[in-house]
Short mmCIF file of C-alpha atoms and ligand atoms in Angstrom, two decimals:
data_model
loop_
_atom_site.label_atom_id
_atom_site.label_comp_id
_atom_site.label_asym_id
_atom_site.label_seq_id
_atom_site.Cartn_x
_atom_site.Cartn_y
_atom_site.Cartn_z
CA MET I 1 13.43 25.71 5.54
CA THR I 2 16.44 27.14 7.34
CA VAL I 3 18.46 30.10 6.14
CA HIS I 4 22.16 29.75 6.96
CA HIS I 5 24.13 33.00 7.07
CA LEU I 6 27.92 32.82 7.01
CA ARG I 7 29.98 36.02 7.18
CA TYR I 8 33.62 35.98 6.08
CA THR I 9 36.42 38.54 5.95
CA ILE I 10 38.66 37.68 3.00
CA PRO I 11 41.75 39.75 2.05
CA ALA I 12 41.76 40.95 -1.56
CA GLU I 13 44.54 38.54 -2.61
CA ARG I 14 42.43 35.53 -1.56
CA ALA I 15 39.08 36.81 -2.89
CA ALA I 16 39.24 34.96 -6.22
CA ALA I 17 40.12 31.66 -4.50
CA PHE I 18 37.31 32.16 -1.99
CA GLU I 19 34.71 32.87 -4.68
CA ALA I 20 35.89 29.84 -6.65
CA ALA I 21 35.66 27.66 -3.50
CA CYS I 22 32.10 28.89 -2.86
CA ALA I 23 31.09 28.01 -6.43
CA GLU I 24 32.72 24.60 -6.08
CA ALA I 25 31.00 23.97 -2.74
CA ALA I 26 27.63 24.98 -4.17
CA SER I 27 27.91 22.71 -7.19
CA ALA I 28 28.78 19.77 -4.90
CA LEU I 29 25.94 20.61 -2.53
CA GLU I 30 23.41 20.88 -5.37
CA LYS I 31 23.59 17.10 -5.52
CA THR I 32 22.35 16.80 -1.92
CA PRO I 33 18.62 16.80 -1.18
CA GLN I 34 19.01 19.23 1.76
CA PHE I 35 20.34 22.09 -0.42
CA LEU I 36 17.75 24.55 -1.76
CA GLY I 37 20.00 27.30 -3.11
CA HIS I 38 22.57 29.91 -2.16
CA ASP I 39 23.68 33.52 -2.76
CA LEU I 40 27.10 35.06 -2.26
CA SER I 41 27.23 38.84 -1.67
CA ARG I 42 30.02 41.31 -0.99
CA ARG I 43 29.61 44.34 1.28
CA VAL I 44 29.22 47.54 -0.71
CA ASP I 45 31.44 49.67 1.56
CA ASP I 46 34.02 46.96 2.33
CA PRO I 47 34.74 44.38 -0.41
CA THR I 48 36.69 42.16 1.99
CA ARG I 49 33.41 41.27 3.74
CA TYR I 50 31.33 38.44 2.26
CA LEU I 51 27.90 37.13 3.17
CA LEU I 52 27.12 33.59 2.08
CA THR I 53 23.43 32.72 2.39
CA ILE I 54 22.36 29.13 2.00
CA ARG I 55 18.81 27.81 2.04
CA TRP I 56 18.56 24.34 3.50
CA THR I 57 15.57 22.07 4.08
CA SER I 58 16.57 21.92 7.78
CA VAL I 59 19.46 22.60 10.16
CA GLU I 60 20.67 19.04 9.54
CA HIS I 61 22.80 19.45 6.43
CA PRO I 62 26.14 18.41 4.95
CA PRO I 63 29.28 20.43 5.83
CA PHE I 64 31.12 22.79 3.47
CA THR I 65 34.21 20.76 2.92
CA ALA I 66 35.29 22.91 -0.05
CA LEU I 67 35.44 25.95 2.27
CA ALA I 68 37.65 24.27 4.88
CA ASP I 69 40.62 26.43 3.78
CA PHE I 70 38.66 29.51 4.80
CA ALA I 71 37.52 28.31 8.24
CA GLY I 72 39.84 30.84 9.89
CA ASP I 73 38.22 33.68 7.91
CA LEU I 74 34.72 32.90 9.15
CA ASP I 75 33.34 35.69 11.37
CA GLU I 76 29.89 34.30 12.01
CA SER I 77 27.76 31.28 11.11
CA HIS I 78 24.12 31.06 12.19
CA HIS I 79 20.91 29.36 11.14
CA TRP I 80 17.76 31.45 10.83
CA THR I 81 14.15 30.41 10.69
CA PRO I 82 11.29 32.40 9.10
CA VAL I 83 9.24 34.41 11.58
CA GLY I 84 5.65 33.18 11.57
CA GLY I 85 6.61 29.59 10.84
CA GLU I 86 7.51 27.67 7.73
CA PRO I 87 5.77 28.88 4.57
CA PRO I 88 3.92 26.02 2.88
CA THR I 89 5.65 24.32 -0.01
CA LEU I 90 3.89 24.06 -3.36
CA TYR I 91 3.65 20.34 -2.58
CA ASP I 92 1.74 21.01 0.66
CA TRP I 93 -0.42 23.62 -1.00
CA ALA I 94 -1.33 21.19 -3.81
CA GLY I 95 -2.52 18.62 -1.28
CA GLY I 96 0.57 16.41 -1.05
CA ALA I 97 1.06 12.98 -2.59
CA PRO I 98 -2.64 11.96 -2.81
CA ALA I 99 -3.47 15.07 -4.86
CA LEU I 100 -0.52 14.54 -7.21
CA VAL I 101 -1.25 10.84 -7.72
CA ARG I 102 -4.90 11.69 -8.53
CA LEU I 103 -3.75 14.41 -10.93
CA LEU I 104 -1.27 12.22 -12.81
CA ARG I 105 -3.58 9.21 -13.08
CA VAL I 106 -6.40 11.30 -14.58
CA PHE I 107 -3.89 13.08 -16.82
CA TYR I 108 -2.42 9.89 -18.29
CA ASP I 109 -5.92 8.46 -18.83
CA HIS I 110 -6.52 11.45 -21.10
CA VAL I 111 -3.07 11.19 -22.67
CA LEU I 112 -3.82 7.62 -23.76
CA GLN I 113 -7.03 8.81 -25.45
CA ASP I 114 -5.33 11.68 -27.25
CA PRO I 115 -4.48 11.00 -30.91
CA LEU I 116 -1.32 13.14 -30.81
CA LEU I 117 0.09 11.75 -27.55
CA GLU I 118 -1.15 8.16 -27.52
CA PRO I 119 1.58 6.97 -29.92
CA VAL I 120 4.25 8.51 -27.65
CA PHE I 121 2.95 6.78 -24.52
CA ARG I 122 1.67 3.54 -26.09
CA GLY I 123 2.90 0.64 -23.94
CA MET I 124 4.07 2.93 -21.17
CA ASP I 125 5.01 1.43 -17.83
CA ALA I 126 1.87 0.91 -15.69
CA HIS I 127 3.57 2.74 -12.82
CA HIS I 128 4.45 5.74 -14.97
CA PRO I 129 1.72 8.09 -13.58
CA ASP I 130 2.71 7.32 -9.99
CA HIS I 131 6.40 7.76 -10.76
CA VAL I 132 5.76 11.16 -12.33
CA ALA I 133 3.70 12.06 -9.23
CA VAL I 134 6.74 11.23 -7.06
CA TRP I 135 8.94 13.34 -9.36
CA LEU I 136 6.54 16.27 -9.23
CA GLY I 137 6.27 15.94 -5.45
CA GLU I 138 10.02 16.28 -5.04
CA VAL I 139 10.21 19.22 -7.47
CA LEU I 140 7.44 21.04 -5.61
CA GLY I 141 9.14 20.70 -2.22
CA GLY I 142 7.85 17.32 -1.01
CA PRO I 143 9.96 14.31 0.02
CA ALA I 144 13.06 13.60 -2.06
CA ASP I 145 11.73 10.15 -2.98
CA TYR I 146 12.43 10.31 -6.70
CA SER I 147 16.10 10.93 -5.92
CA ALA I 148 16.11 8.21 -3.25
CA HIS I 149 14.12 5.45 -4.99
CA HIS I 150 13.61 6.17 -8.70
CA GLY I 151 17.04 7.01 -10.07
CA GLY I 152 16.83 10.80 -9.69
CA HIS I 153 17.32 13.28 -12.50
CA PRO I 154 19.49 11.00 -14.69
CA HIS I 155 16.72 8.40 -14.83
CA MET I 156 14.05 10.96 -15.68
CA ILE I 157 16.20 12.47 -18.42
CA GLY I 158 17.05 8.99 -19.70
CA ARG I 159 13.34 8.24 -20.20
CA HIS I 160 13.08 11.17 -22.66
CA LEU I 161 16.28 10.59 -24.65
CA GLY I 162 15.74 9.86 -28.32
CA ARG I 163 11.95 10.39 -28.25
CA ALA I 164 12.06 13.47 -30.52
CA ILE I 165 9.09 15.14 -28.81
CA THR I 166 7.59 17.80 -31.08
CA GLU I 167 6.44 21.25 -29.99
CA GLU I 168 2.89 20.27 -30.86
CA GLN I 169 3.11 17.22 -28.59
CA ARG I 170 4.65 19.26 -25.80
CA ARG I 171 1.88 21.84 -26.01
CA ARG I 172 -0.77 19.12 -25.90
CA TRP I 173 0.97 17.48 -22.91
CA VAL I 174 0.95 20.80 -21.02
CA SER I 175 -2.62 21.56 -21.99
CA LEU I 176 -3.92 18.15 -20.87
CA LEU I 177 -2.04 18.42 -17.57
CA LEU I 178 -3.55 21.83 -16.84
CA ASP I 179 -7.00 20.46 -17.76
CA ALA I 180 -6.41 17.56 -15.35
CA ALA I 181 -5.47 20.08 -12.63
CA ASP I 182 -8.94 21.61 -13.02
CA GLU I 183 -10.63 18.24 -13.25
CA THR I 184 -9.01 16.88 -10.09
CA GLY I 185 -9.51 20.11 -8.11
CA LEU I 186 -5.92 21.21 -7.64
CA PRO I 187 -5.96 24.63 -5.88
CA ALA I 188 -7.08 27.20 -8.42
CA ASP I 189 -5.69 30.33 -6.77
CA PRO I 190 -3.66 32.46 -9.20
CA GLU I 191 -0.45 32.19 -7.17
CA PHE I 192 -0.41 28.40 -7.04
CA ARG I 193 -1.44 27.99 -10.66
CA ALA I 194 1.14 30.50 -11.91
CA SER I 195 3.87 28.61 -10.06
CA PHE I 196 2.62 25.21 -11.19
CA ALA I 197 2.16 26.25 -14.82
CA GLY I 198 5.61 27.88 -14.74
CA TYR I 199 7.21 24.59 -13.78
CA VAL I 200 5.22 22.59 -16.33
CA GLU I 201 6.18 25.01 -19.10
CA TRP I 202 9.86 24.95 -18.10
CA GLY I 203 10.03 21.21 -17.50
CA SER I 204 8.23 20.28 -20.71
CA ARG I 205 10.58 22.46 -22.75
CA LEU I 206 13.53 20.68 -21.16
CA ALA I 207 11.89 17.33 -21.98
CA VAL I 208 11.84 18.44 -25.63
CA VAL I 209 15.49 19.49 -25.46
CA PHE I 210 16.54 16.17 -23.91
CA SER I 211 14.44 14.19 -26.39
CA ALA I 212 16.18 15.78 -29.40
CA PRO I 213 18.72 13.81 -31.46
CA GLY I 214 22.19 13.90 -29.94
CA ALA I 215 21.08 15.02 -26.45
CA GLU I 216 22.84 13.27 -23.58
CA ALA I 217 21.86 12.35 -20.03
CA SER I 218 23.01 14.67 -17.27
CA ASP I 219 23.68 13.97 -13.60
CA GLU I 220 22.16 17.15 -12.21
CA PRO I 221 19.98 16.95 -9.11
CA VAL I 222 16.19 16.99 -9.28
CA PRO I 223 15.23 20.68 -9.60
CA HIS I 224 13.29 22.49 -6.89
CA TRP I 225 10.47 24.82 -7.87
CA ASP I 226 9.10 27.52 -5.61
CA TRP I 227 6.34 30.10 -5.50
CA VAL I 228 6.51 32.65 -8.31
CA LYS I 229 4.43 35.00 -6.16
CA PRO I 230 3.51 33.60 -2.75
CA PRO I 231 -0.15 33.96 -1.74
CA TRP I 232 0.89 35.61 1.54
CA GLN I 233 2.43 38.44 -0.50
CA ALA I 234 -0.41 38.76 -3.01
CA SER I 235 -2.29 42.02 -2.89
C1 HEM R 301 7.28 19.03 -16.91
C2 HEM R 301 7.34 18.14 -17.91
C3 HEM R 301 7.64 16.68 -17.74
C4 HEM R 301 7.92 15.98 -16.61
C5 HEM R 301 8.03 16.50 -15.18
C6 HEM R 301 8.12 14.59 -17.00
C7 HEM R 301 8.44 13.60 -16.12
C8 HEM R 301 8.75 12.31 -16.48
C9 HEM R 301 9.30 11.31 -15.61
C10 HEM R 301 9.59 11.52 -14.11
C11 HEM R 301 9.49 10.18 -16.32
C12 HEM R 301 10.07 8.86 -15.81
C13 HEM R 301 9.02 8.10 -15.02
C14 HEM R 301 9.60 6.90 -14.28
O1 HEM R 301 10.45 7.08 -13.40
O2 HEM R 301 9.19 5.78 -14.59
C15 HEM R 301 9.05 10.46 -17.66
C16 HEM R 301 9.03 9.56 -18.69
C17 HEM R 301 8.47 9.81 -19.92
N1 HEM R 301 8.07 11.03 -20.41
FE1 HEM R 301 8.05 12.75 -19.41
N2 HEM R 301 7.93 14.49 -18.34
C18 HEM R 301 7.63 15.72 -18.84
C19 HEM R 301 7.34 16.04 -20.14
C20 HEM R 301 7.13 15.11 -21.13
C21 HEM R 301 6.58 15.40 -22.43
C22 HEM R 301 6.20 16.81 -22.91
C23 HEM R 301 6.50 14.21 -23.10
C24 HEM R 301 6.00 13.92 -24.48
C25 HEM R 301 5.06 14.62 -25.08
C26 HEM R 301 7.03 13.18 -22.22
C27 HEM R 301 7.13 11.84 -22.52
C28 HEM R 301 7.61 10.86 -21.68
C29 HEM R 301 7.68 9.45 -22.04
C30 HEM R 301 7.20 8.84 -23.34
C31 HEM R 301 8.22 8.79 -20.92
C32 HEM R 301 8.47 7.29 -20.77
C33 HEM R 301 7.16 6.64 -20.31
C34 HEM R 301 7.30 5.13 -20.07
O3 HEM R 301 7.36 4.38 -21.03
O4 HEM R 301 7.33 4.72 -18.90
N3 HEM R 301 7.38 13.77 -21.04
N4 HEM R 301 8.61 11.77 -17.73
#
């Protein structure tokens, strides 16, 4: 990960346009796999000074075309790298693609034996477990292969539309996945599991929302999930 700091001096009369351009740039960049997030701050003692912080996967990233009008207001633009090296992603910590494929295959074996979930997944695509492993890998900071080869977020959402998943089914899905994490030996440290369970809870609730009558597909990018409390900060 690279942290990109950009400092701007923007006169008060252009502040609203600048903030709007930053928001527009960020929403365009969210669709690119290199973008991990951003923050825009204003200096407490001088509101004409802005600090735009962008987290990228690497120094190779798309330009800020939406901010071209403010190029002359840019005081400084530098890339920063974390001291002590790159922190591991959740994907690396989990054991990468082999660990996720193992997890999802065991999980869907159990799903197909579960009376509540079997009807939902009856006749599912034989590649479904591996596709969900690719999805999960991208969410947890691994390669952006679901976006590149599997239709990205719109495809994933599309697979849930109209399924009317119940809360009881969602809970069972989550519970079986966490059981499979134990069964396949996913790291059991509290920090990893809290982060993993957090995503599964969030994602499964969105699956319910998108499966409800009247829900529509969206073209948002695949979400990125990060450590809730990194192990290197745990006391
Ligand atoms: C974090 C939660 C979830 C994630 C990350 C997830 C992920 C995915 C993905 C990536 C696909 C598309 C796979 C492909 O590209 O072929 C998919 C399809 C599907 N999901 Fe989910 N899902 C979640 C929750 C749920 C829940 C709670 C249910 C129901 C209880 C569900 C039911 C389905 C079904 C039935 C399909 C279509 C399977 C097929 O016929 O191929 N999902 N899911």
